[in-house]
Amino acid sequence: MSTKYKHLFSPIKVGGTELPNRIAMMPMGVFSPRLLDPKTGAYTKDGADYYIERAKGGTGLIVTGVVPIIPMPGKNPVNFPDEYVEKMRYLTEGVHKYGSKIFIQFTAMTGRAAHITNEIEWKMLPAPAPIQNVWDPTIQNRGITKEEIQKYIENFAQAAYLVKQAGGDGVEIHAVHEGYLLDQFAISFYNKRTDEYGGSLENRLRFAKEIVEAIKAKCGKEFPVSVRYSVRSYVKDFNRGALPWEEFEEKGRDLEEGIQVAKMLESFGYDMLDCDNGSYDSWFWPHPPMYMPKACNLKDVQEVKKAVNIPVVCAGRFDDPELAEQAIEEGKIDIMGMGRPLLADPELGHKFYEGRLEDVRPCISCHQGCLGRIFQGKDISCAVNPACGREKSYALTEAEKKKKVLVIGGGLGGMEAARVCALRGHEVDLYEKTDHLGGVFVAAATPDFKEDDRHLLAWYKKQMKDLPIQVHMNTEVTEDMTKGYDEIFVATGAKERKLEIPGFDSPHVTYAFETLRDGSIQIDGENVLIIGGGLTGCEIAYMFAREGKKVTIVEMTETILNAFGLSAANYNMLMEILDYYKVKVIKNAVVEEFRDGKAIVAETVKNYPNVANRAKLMFALGPQGMKVKHEIPADHIVVSVGYLPDDRLYEQIKGDHVYLIGDAKRPTNVMDAIWAAYEIAKDI
């Protein structure tokens, strides 16, 4: 079979290694003991199978997640060389079986981006020079010594040599990228050293230069060495990142210096630049949420490509083969880099080659199953693909006994249960009481920045058509209709929580679901009040603020965006967006009444002097603080205060063969709905 993506599926050489195509899996953290041996830093069989599955799916180059080579007792290949080489052969041979290549990524670690909780970590995770920590600015990371730098360089070379012995095709150095240690050395804003590793750009890049020189001396000039590289930092200040559309003063690496650094990295001997943008201070660039534009780094990366002759990879919400084909054909980049899309669908390569784009299960840029789980100390996985990282134990097998399965509700959880049961050979009936599939996700996918949510919904609908599933629309299931089924999934969803507040019967008050679903609510005035500062409420605030409305969020708790599993990248970008659009946030507050285009907001404030000038109506002292009442102009109010599970039918029919899933059990998020359905359906 031929493909229309001829450039994307053409080979390319990186150093002395030829890649079979131009699709590369980007490095993502794999840290758990189940996937990465805590002793040697070699990938376990489960960890290797995770990568091998992507090679099997047609990915030309696998770049693994970071493995530390710093002087530490565990997870360090140089401490256990023979054992490391032996264990890694399962991975390299597995990847090669499918014609793909594999680079192992080694890291000098985090510098000021370390989560420092004790004295040992403080000693082991130094920065270039004493500097405030990313996560706790009250802590200063210590500065690394020149003796330690030389030990790091020695370890990089030795680790690369072990990879070569294990059959690996190359290594990637982590990283002049994302504000990690080597990037902190490279940027004057962070590097305050006064010796030969600080000051001039040449000095600031000396560490990266000596690493590649040591590897080439140990492994030979033909052995490929890639470097993870952020072209621009997009840093406004410590812990403040710049949005794609705003004007700002760059405190990190700007594009001009980024191009200069790229040229120098090539001159040092690096064979490939694995490019994106950002820093820990602008974390939503290297980990772009759905609020970021697609292929957000392509504009900057193509400028680097003009300046160097070695292969250049572009990553960052870059999942469109049409765009990749064009960019490669025009010489703007050499390789398409994808991280999270390959978690969602390991068969991307083959599906791209065959032109089966409608069959691609999309990444929705939520970070819940990948980055969110990593920061919870769990295995890397994917919100829309529960088998990610558990390729063997979560593989779907044909059911030993074929059963008659009823799925009640056509939301994401219901459709996932129906999909998995059908794939395993069960006879499946799915009933949906409305005229559309998707449940509340239809409304959630409405904003223009949720295009991948809409793609996921379309993917599920296609699965319902392609698989032997009997779908019954506009039919509400009764207790009598559940008789005769061996297994029943109840996915009846949830209903929006309503507020009994004077004035809320006004046509100028709508709830989140109808506001998003209709997408056509016209507001004559300019003042919009959002009740509820959760993820949905803040996203609705963004929608209206972008239209030029004056938006106020009223949240009853002390903080906004309290969604469990919400990644720091998504949180930070949305907070920057609210700040950029001047969305006012009133916390510890409730709306008591709505009348005559004004909302009466009662805010509890403990710091009396700070509110004296802005209390417009009255205030009363209480045991928890001072209650201040505001009169807020509101031409329209949107209420987003969560959902209540609809489990009425389940309570009527519950039994050992009846499973309550999704929002009907507990309204949470996409990941919980899909995972609950998959985990039950794979075993019945």
XYZ file of C-alpha atoms in Angstrom:
684
model
C 0.000 0.000 0.000
C 1.287 3.460 -0.876
C 0.653 6.564 1.195
C -0.059 10.146 0.272
C 2.290 11.250 3.070
C 5.407 10.407 1.085
C 7.732 12.802 2.906
C 6.456 11.865 6.367
C 7.133 8.222 5.592
C 10.522 8.671 3.978
C 13.719 7.593 5.803
C 16.195 10.039 7.326
C 19.653 9.662 8.837
C 20.530 10.885 12.319
C 24.252 10.519 12.790
C 25.081 6.977 11.708
C 21.507 5.676 12.167
C 18.730 5.688 9.572
C 15.160 6.124 10.776
C 12.456 4.349 8.718
C 10.092 7.345 8.793
C 9.754 10.866 10.183
C 7.466 10.105 13.145
C 9.149 10.270 16.555
C 7.731 9.460 19.970
C 8.678 12.268 22.303
C 10.141 11.571 25.748
C 7.705 11.530 28.647
C 8.364 10.650 32.249
C 8.368 6.952 33.169
C 9.359 6.722 36.814
C 7.299 4.099 38.636
C 9.052 0.883 39.806
C 6.669 -1.195 37.698
C 7.985 0.422 34.512
C 11.512 1.564 35.437
C 13.796 -0.578 37.575
C 14.555 1.538 40.669
C 17.973 -0.066 40.994
C 19.513 0.101 37.516
C 17.384 2.644 35.626
C 16.648 -0.025 32.993
C 13.106 -0.459 31.736
C 11.231 -3.427 33.120
C 9.321 -5.709 30.740
C 6.159 -3.695 31.391
C 8.042 -0.477 30.678
C 9.623 -1.941 27.558
C 6.261 -3.254 26.302
C 4.873 0.275 26.582
C 7.511 1.494 24.111
C 7.450 -1.621 21.922
C 3.708 -1.151 21.375
C 4.398 2.282 19.813
C 7.100 0.792 17.577
C 4.661 -1.928 16.546
C 2.172 0.821 15.678
C 4.500 2.387 13.116
C 6.498 5.003 15.037
C 9.901 5.424 13.371
C 11.876 6.656 16.389
C 11.198 6.022 20.064
C 12.803 8.483 22.488
C 12.381 7.181 26.022
C 11.603 9.196 29.122
C 14.352 10.610 31.299
C 16.739 8.360 33.220
C 18.980 10.115 35.781
C 22.744 9.712 35.514
C 23.558 11.968 38.454
C 25.598 10.521 41.336
C 22.836 8.768 43.270
C 22.393 5.250 44.670
C 19.486 4.085 42.476
C 18.041 4.436 38.965
C 21.518 4.973 37.593
C 22.835 2.690 34.833
C 26.496 3.476 35.532
C 26.231 1.910 38.992
C 25.144 -1.482 37.606
C 26.516 -1.650 34.049
C 26.263 -5.370 33.311
C 22.785 -5.727 34.782
C 21.602 -2.595 32.949
C 22.819 -3.859 29.559
C 21.237 -7.268 30.050
C 17.839 -5.857 31.029
C 17.766 -3.236 28.273
C 18.200 -5.774 25.473
C 14.548 -6.819 25.789
C 13.556 -3.241 24.941
C 15.996 -2.634 22.101
C 15.335 -5.993 20.466
C 11.581 -5.515 20.823
C 11.682 -2.115 19.121
C 13.975 -3.382 16.354
C 11.626 -6.285 15.669
C 9.219 -3.769 14.124
C 11.872 -1.877 12.174
C 11.930 1.153 14.501
C 14.872 2.834 16.216
C 15.282 3.772 19.866
C 17.186 6.574 21.626
C 17.522 6.457 25.415
C 17.227 9.830 27.098
C 19.548 10.628 30.017
C 19.141 13.600 32.312
C 21.244 15.808 34.551
C 17.969 16.323 36.409
C 15.928 19.282 37.451
C 18.061 21.914 39.157
C 15.725 24.560 40.577
C 12.680 22.610 39.318
C 13.212 19.846 41.900
C 10.560 19.064 44.487
C 12.807 19.496 47.510
C 11.403 17.981 50.688
C 14.526 17.016 52.637
C 18.255 17.646 53.057
C 19.257 14.676 50.878
C 17.302 15.985 47.886
C 18.737 19.460 48.440
C 22.248 18.021 48.196
C 21.541 15.773 45.210
C 19.621 18.233 43.002
C 21.722 21.370 42.599
C 21.158 24.336 40.298
C 23.901 26.224 38.399
C 24.148 28.621 41.336
C 21.953 29.321 44.372
C 18.499 30.296 43.070
C 14.887 30.154 44.190
C 13.053 26.861 43.749
C 10.213 26.638 41.205
C 7.709 24.911 43.473
C 8.648 26.633 46.724
C 10.276 30.047 46.136
C 11.134 30.279 49.840
C 13.730 27.525 49.267
C 17.000 28.075 47.434
C 18.582 25.261 45.464
C 22.298 25.074 46.107
C 24.844 25.598 43.334
C 26.596 22.661 41.670
C 30.376 22.366 42.032
C 32.833 21.973 39.131
C 33.791 18.567 40.484
C 30.151 17.485 40.277
C 29.867 18.815 36.720
C 32.790 16.648 35.661
C 31.209 13.596 37.316
C 27.944 14.272 35.449
C 29.838 14.452 32.152
C 31.635 11.190 32.901
C 28.309 9.524 33.732
C 26.683 10.750 30.508
C 29.483 9.201 28.462
C 29.430 5.925 30.382
C 25.631 5.639 30.212
C 25.690 6.265 26.450
C 28.289 3.531 26.058
C 26.047 1.110 27.957
C 23.140 1.955 25.640
C 25.337 1.172 22.655
C 26.291 -2.165 24.221
C 22.617 -2.947 24.832
C 21.793 -2.406 21.158
C 20.343 1.086 21.465
C 20.512 3.265 18.367
C 21.483 6.498 20.101
C 20.963 8.685 23.135
C 19.251 11.970 23.814
C 20.609 14.502 26.289
C 18.054 16.032 28.587
C 18.059 18.917 28.298
C 18.745 22.433 27.074
C 14.999 22.464 27.415
C 12.079 23.338 29.700
C 14.206 24.972 32.365
C 15.958 21.790 33.498
C 19.530 21.919 34.796
C 21.335 22.227 31.447
C 18.806 24.845 30.330
C 19.368 26.782 33.552
C 23.079 26.792 32.731
C 22.354 28.070 29.204
C 20.140 31.030 30.224
C 21.593 34.117 31.866
C 18.379 34.786 33.829
C 19.050 31.622 35.854
C 22.826 31.166 35.593
C 24.656 33.532 37.969
C 27.970 31.660 38.008
C 31.184 33.653 37.670
C 33.511 30.848 36.532
C 33.983 29.279 33.089
C 30.427 27.837 33.235
C 28.752 31.236 33.575
C 28.750 34.660 31.986
C 29.067 34.525 28.191
C 26.822 32.324 26.055
C 29.832 30.177 25.180
C 30.510 29.622 28.871
C 26.856 28.914 29.659
C 26.803 26.198 26.995
C 30.108 24.668 28.063
C 28.400 21.958 30.134
C 26.309 20.806 27.147
C 29.389 20.970 24.892
C 31.540 18.810 27.155
C 28.773 16.200 27.466
C 28.524 15.505 23.732
C 32.306 15.592 23.316
C 32.694 12.972 26.051
C 30.013 10.735 24.516
C 31.551 10.926 21.050
C 35.002 10.124 22.475
C 33.565 7.074 24.252
C 31.095 5.788 21.638
C 32.462 7.024 18.320
C 31.490 9.939 16.100
C 28.821 7.942 14.263
C 26.860 7.132 17.423
C 23.877 9.520 17.377
C 23.467 12.069 20.151
C 20.280 14.146 20.148
C 19.552 17.037 22.472
C 16.147 18.071 23.786
C 16.027 21.775 23.030
C 13.623 24.638 23.768
C 13.994 27.306 21.109
C 12.382 30.039 23.226
C 11.612 30.258 26.933
C 8.446 32.433 26.941
C 9.232 33.537 30.505
C 7.881 36.834 31.842
C 9.358 36.328 35.303
C 9.911 33.625 37.879
C 6.828 31.371 37.747
C 5.162 33.520 35.068
C 4.812 32.260 31.525
C 3.797 34.256 28.450
C 0.676 33.408 26.471
C 1.041 32.814 22.721
C -0.738 36.026 21.803
C 0.611 38.495 24.345
C 3.451 40.989 24.087
C 6.055 40.637 26.823
C 9.687 41.116 27.740
C 11.525 37.779 27.470
C 13.503 36.976 30.612
C 14.755 33.650 29.284
C 15.975 32.712 25.799
C 14.476 34.750 22.964
C 14.288 33.604 19.339
C 17.479 35.383 18.275
C 19.515 33.694 20.986
C 17.630 30.452 20.371
C 18.874 30.335 16.794
C 22.406 31.160 17.910
C 22.328 28.375 20.513
C 21.050 25.887 17.922
C 24.008 26.648 15.664
C 26.405 26.174 18.559
C 24.836 22.861 19.581
C 25.330 21.604 16.043
C 28.954 22.778 16.052
C 29.561 20.907 19.334
C 28.661 17.615 17.654
C 24.978 17.036 18.403
C 23.294 15.052 15.625
C 19.673 16.135 16.133
C 17.708 18.952 17.770
C 14.535 17.677 19.428
C 12.694 20.991 19.659
C 9.829 22.619 21.474
C 9.517 25.749 23.633
C 9.123 26.815 27.232
C 10.463 26.480 30.738
C 9.223 25.461 34.161
C 8.233 29.109 34.574
C 6.119 28.777 31.417
C 5.198 25.149 31.853
C 2.233 25.241 29.520
C 4.591 25.591 26.537
C 6.445 22.255 26.856
C 3.202 20.640 28.085
C 0.582 22.474 26.003
C -3.043 22.224 27.205
C -6.069 22.470 24.926
C -5.929 26.273 25.243
C -2.741 26.272 23.180
C -2.983 26.371 19.367
C -2.144 23.198 17.459
C 1.487 22.862 16.372
C 2.188 25.749 18.735
C 5.972 25.520 18.317
C 6.216 25.132 14.548
C 6.677 28.845 13.837
C 9.752 29.051 16.072
C 11.189 25.634 15.240
C 11.173 26.318 11.498
C 13.424 29.320 12.139
C 15.924 26.965 13.764
C 15.750 24.645 10.773
C 16.872 27.508 8.520
C 20.024 27.873 10.600
C 21.254 24.273 10.982
C 21.960 21.253 8.802
C 21.264 18.469 11.301
C 17.739 16.974 11.577
C 15.221 19.047 13.492
C 12.214 17.600 15.321
C 9.159 19.714 16.103
C 6.840 18.745 18.966
C 3.935 20.383 20.778
C 0.269 19.511 19.984
C 1.550 18.434 16.586
C -0.718 15.579 15.489
C -1.811 16.533 11.973
C -0.108 14.418 9.270
C -1.227 16.835 6.541
C 0.601 19.703 8.248
C 3.620 17.518 8.992
C 3.827 16.362 5.384
C 3.723 19.954 4.144
C 6.266 21.186 6.696
C 8.727 18.391 5.844
C 8.248 18.841 2.100
C 8.915 22.583 2.410
C 12.025 21.992 4.505
C 10.618 23.687 7.618
C 11.322 20.655 9.832
C 12.624 17.120 9.381
C 10.684 15.015 11.880
C 7.196 15.137 13.409
C 7.381 14.749 17.188
C 4.420 13.424 19.168
C 4.143 12.585 22.827
C 0.641 12.352 24.242
C -1.047 11.470 20.907
C 0.960 8.231 20.948
C -0.269 7.497 24.455
C -3.851 7.852 23.258
C -3.308 5.764 20.129
C -0.141 3.667 19.756
C -1.150 2.761 16.186
C -0.915 6.348 14.926
C 1.908 5.581 12.502
C 0.031 2.844 10.672
C -3.226 4.818 10.659
C -1.463 7.853 9.202
C 0.209 5.709 6.549
C -3.095 4.097 5.561
C -5.002 7.401 5.632
C -7.378 6.165 8.366
C -7.493 9.462 10.232
C -11.090 8.964 11.401
C -9.909 5.854 13.264
C -7.338 7.775 15.314
C -8.279 8.017 18.986
C -7.253 11.599 19.803
C -5.375 13.028 22.727
C -7.560 15.711 24.344
C -4.643 17.582 26.007
C -6.130 17.104 29.474
C -2.911 15.773 31.115
C -5.032 13.739 33.546
C -3.692 10.315 32.641
C -0.105 11.308 31.872
C 1.371 14.329 33.648
C -1.300 14.332 36.349
C -0.628 10.707 37.286
C 3.142 11.185 37.195
C 2.889 13.960 39.767
C 0.719 11.694 41.909
C 3.554 9.126 41.887
C 1.652 6.748 39.592
C 2.413 5.046 36.283
C 2.170 7.094 33.124
C -1.028 6.319 31.236
C -3.758 8.109 29.274
C -7.238 9.383 30.097
C -8.721 8.016 26.870
C -6.588 4.848 26.676
C -6.590 2.917 29.968
C -4.287 0.235 28.506
C -1.453 2.732 28.059
C 1.455 1.631 30.248
C -0.315 -1.683 30.902
C -0.120 -3.123 27.426
C -0.069 -6.780 28.512
C -2.198 -6.819 31.662
C -4.905 -4.578 30.174
C -4.947 -6.131 26.700
C -8.430 -7.062 25.489
C -9.005 -10.766 24.967
C -11.916 -12.683 23.519
C -14.467 -13.535 26.189
C -14.567 -17.200 27.204
C -18.349 -17.044 27.479
C -20.340 -14.761 25.189
C -22.918 -12.772 27.133
C -25.857 -10.505 26.468
C -24.884 -7.024 27.672
C -27.099 -3.981 28.226
C -25.583 -0.511 28.361
C -27.925 2.205 29.612
C -26.723 5.649 28.584
C -24.764 6.826 25.549
C -22.242 9.127 27.193
C -18.521 8.430 27.024
C -18.634 5.851 29.800
C -21.538 4.016 28.211
C -19.957 4.018 24.771
C -16.642 2.771 26.181
C -18.395 -0.100 27.951
C -20.235 -0.993 24.740
C -17.038 -0.751 22.666
C -14.970 -2.999 24.909
C -17.734 -5.580 25.332
C -18.287 -5.739 21.575
C -14.567 -6.141 20.884
C -14.513 -9.086 23.264
C -17.362 -10.784 21.423
C -20.365 -10.028 23.634
C -23.809 -9.182 22.250
C -24.366 -5.534 23.128
C -27.439 -3.303 23.260
C -26.892 0.393 24.029
C -29.878 2.587 24.892
C -29.804 6.386 24.878
C -32.870 8.362 25.939
C -32.034 11.439 23.801
C -31.486 11.870 20.091
C -27.682 12.152 20.399
C -24.742 10.256 21.839
C -22.192 11.860 24.146
C -24.175 12.987 27.180
C -22.820 16.077 28.943
C -19.606 15.740 26.926
C -21.453 17.217 23.938
C -21.722 20.518 25.795
C -18.228 20.264 27.258
C -16.797 19.893 23.753
C -18.474 23.039 22.402
C -15.766 25.720 22.987
C -13.542 26.250 19.967
C -10.457 25.235 21.973
C -12.034 21.810 22.590
C -11.646 20.560 19.021
C -10.029 17.344 20.201
C -12.961 16.711 22.527
C -15.159 16.869 19.442
C -12.772 14.500 17.643
C -13.018 12.058 20.565
C -16.807 12.222 20.427
C -16.716 11.553 16.676
C -14.330 8.630 17.263
C -16.693 7.032 19.744
C -19.664 7.475 17.425
C -17.685 5.762 14.664
C -16.894 2.860 16.997
C -20.618 2.453 17.683
C -21.215 2.188 13.923
C -18.222 0.012 13.063
C -18.709 -2.555 15.830
C -21.620 -4.995 16.187
C -23.482 -2.825 18.711
C -27.240 -2.328 18.584
C -27.773 1.355 19.368
C -31.297 2.423 20.354
C -31.863 6.177 20.405
C -34.688 8.198 21.962
C -35.475 5.342 24.331
C -35.498 5.602 28.110
C -34.865 2.269 29.784
C -37.317 1.048 32.402
C -36.822 -1.653 35.002
C -38.823 -4.150 32.929
C -36.526 -3.635 29.924
C -33.484 -4.823 31.890
C -34.752 -8.396 32.223
C -32.896 -11.104 30.291
C -29.429 -9.504 30.254
C -26.373 -11.208 31.728
C -24.510 -7.953 32.460
C -25.807 -4.400 32.761
C -23.909 -1.106 32.743
C -25.820 1.845 34.160
C -24.342 5.040 32.733
C -27.297 7.367 33.189
C -25.148 10.419 33.811
C -25.881 13.332 36.095
C -28.061 16.388 36.383
C -26.817 19.910 36.978
C -27.033 21.185 40.495
C -29.587 24.018 40.688
C -29.553 27.046 42.993
C -32.663 28.359 44.706
C -31.762 32.046 44.762
C -34.152 34.985 44.388
C -34.118 36.238 40.814
C -32.636 33.097 39.285
C -35.845 32.406 37.371
C -34.793 35.249 35.065
C -34.048 34.510 31.373
C -30.719 36.222 32.039
C -29.627 33.280 34.202
C -28.458 30.098 32.489
C -26.630 26.990 33.629
C -23.318 25.713 32.314
C -24.740 22.821 30.276
C -27.222 24.894 28.291
C -24.759 27.779 27.966
C -22.168 25.533 26.394
C -24.539 23.256 24.475
C -26.456 26.034 22.749
C -23.360 28.089 22.003
C -25.646 30.855 20.819
C -26.675 32.664 23.980
C -26.612 36.337 23.161
C -25.804 38.797 25.921
C -26.912 42.347 25.200
C -24.805 43.958 27.900
C -21.134 43.642 28.713
C -21.174 42.281 32.266
C -21.164 38.510 32.822
C -21.120 36.878 36.252
C -20.000 33.246 36.596
C -21.071 31.421 39.739
C -18.558 28.656 40.399
C -14.793 28.810 39.932
C -14.230 25.195 38.976
C -12.685 24.149 35.675
C -15.919 24.540 33.694
C -16.723 27.902 35.239
C -13.261 29.264 34.491
C -13.394 28.005 30.907
C -16.771 29.709 30.413
C -15.257 32.881 31.862
C -12.460 32.629 29.289
C -15.004 32.230 26.477
C -16.921 35.376 27.393
C -13.840 37.422 28.288
C -12.370 36.687 24.878
C -15.534 38.144 23.357
C -14.802 41.403 25.140
C -17.187 40.956 28.068
C -16.370 42.103 31.579
C -16.368 38.854 33.532
C -16.520 38.207 37.259
C -16.209 34.778 38.886
C -17.799 34.202 42.285
C -16.439 31.156 44.106
C -17.594 30.024 47.555
C -14.249 28.456 48.581
C -10.806 30.001 49.129
C -9.381 28.894 45.761
C -10.511 28.358 42.195
C -9.760 25.463 39.816
C -9.991 22.805 42.494
C -10.466 19.929 40.029
C -8.684 16.761 41.164
C -5.912 15.682 38.784
C -5.737 19.064 37.064
C -2.178 19.389 35.769
C -0.068 22.381 36.753
C 0.392 23.135 33.045
C -3.362 23.422 32.457
C -3.875 25.286 35.730
C -1.072 27.772 35.127
C -2.164 28.605 31.594
C -5.791 29.105 32.544
C -4.763 31.337 35.451
C -2.591 33.399 33.081
C -5.532 33.620 30.677
C -7.886 34.896 33.385
C -5.290 37.468 34.384
C -4.668 38.531 30.777
C -8.376 39.096 30.137
C -8.797 40.851 33.501
C -11.366 38.400 34.837
C -12.244 39.457 38.365
C -12.367 36.645 40.925
C -14.230 36.978 44.227
C -13.502 34.047 46.542
C -15.173 32.979 49.785
C -18.350 34.436 48.376
C -21.897 33.535 47.339
C -24.614 35.257 45.336
C -27.635 36.007 47.509
C -29.941 37.713 45.015
C -30.239 38.867 41.406
C -32.442 41.838 40.525
C -32.490 44.779 38.124
C -29.284 43.715 36.377
C -27.314 43.474 39.609
C -26.145 40.533 41.706
C -25.840 40.871 45.463
C -22.633 39.049 46.392
C -21.747 38.265 50.006
C -18.008 37.826 50.538
C -16.444 36.629 53.789
C -13.216 38.529 54.441
C -10.956 38.132 57.453
C -8.656 41.060 56.700
C -10.818 44.049 57.621
C -8.610 46.980 56.393
C -8.320 45.590 52.868
C -12.046 45.777 52.186
C -13.127 49.032 53.796
C -12.926 51.031 50.582
C -14.759 48.581 48.358
C -17.716 47.590 50.516
C -20.634 49.224 48.744
C -23.637 48.050 50.697
C -23.039 46.795 54.201
C -20.886 44.513 56.251
C -21.430 42.504 59.396
C -18.808 40.981 61.650
C -19.131 37.276 62.296
C -17.053 34.629 64.065
C -15.393 33.584 60.767
C -14.617 37.103 59.619
C -16.350 40.079 58.077
C -19.151 39.573 55.580
C -18.944 42.189 52.838
C -21.791 42.637 50.403
C -21.083 43.788 46.858
C -23.520 44.989 44.260
C -22.106 43.560 41.020
C -23.435 44.609 37.585
C -24.614 41.470 35.790
C -26.303 41.498 32.415
C -26.115 37.717 32.444
C -25.335 35.044 35.032
C -23.965 31.585 34.263
C -24.227 29.021 37.044
C -21.562 26.288 37.110
C -21.749 24.567 40.473
C -21.409 20.926 39.515
C -23.614 17.907 38.963
C -25.622 15.407 40.991
C -25.512 11.724 39.967
C -28.633 10.210 38.447
C -28.637 6.700 39.905
C -32.400 6.190 40.221
C -32.572 3.297 37.773
C -29.537 1.633 39.312
C -31.190 1.666 42.729
C -34.157 -0.178 41.185
C -32.142 -2.917 39.465
C -28.843 -3.183 41.344
C -27.287 -6.603 41.739
C -24.034 -8.491 41.228
C -24.319 -8.198 37.445
C -25.191 -4.474 37.431
C -22.413 -1.859 37.277
C -22.860 1.829 38.026
C -20.283 3.860 36.081
C -19.403 7.403 35.061
C -21.223 10.475 36.309
C -24.129 8.295 37.456
C -21.821 7.022 40.173
C -19.774 10.142 40.854
C -19.509 13.177 38.562
C -15.815 13.725 37.923
C -14.065 13.785 34.549
C -13.522 12.042 31.220
C -10.776 9.804 32.536
C -12.830 8.375 35.392
C -15.769 7.624 33.094
C -13.675 5.847 30.460
C -11.442 3.963 32.887
C -14.320 2.645 35.007
C -16.072 1.305 31.921
C -12.902 -0.266 30.487
C -11.748 -1.897 33.700
C -15.077 -3.653 34.242
C -15.778 -4.526 30.605
C -12.351 -6.067 29.968
C -13.014 -8.787 32.537
C -16.691 -9.778 32.238
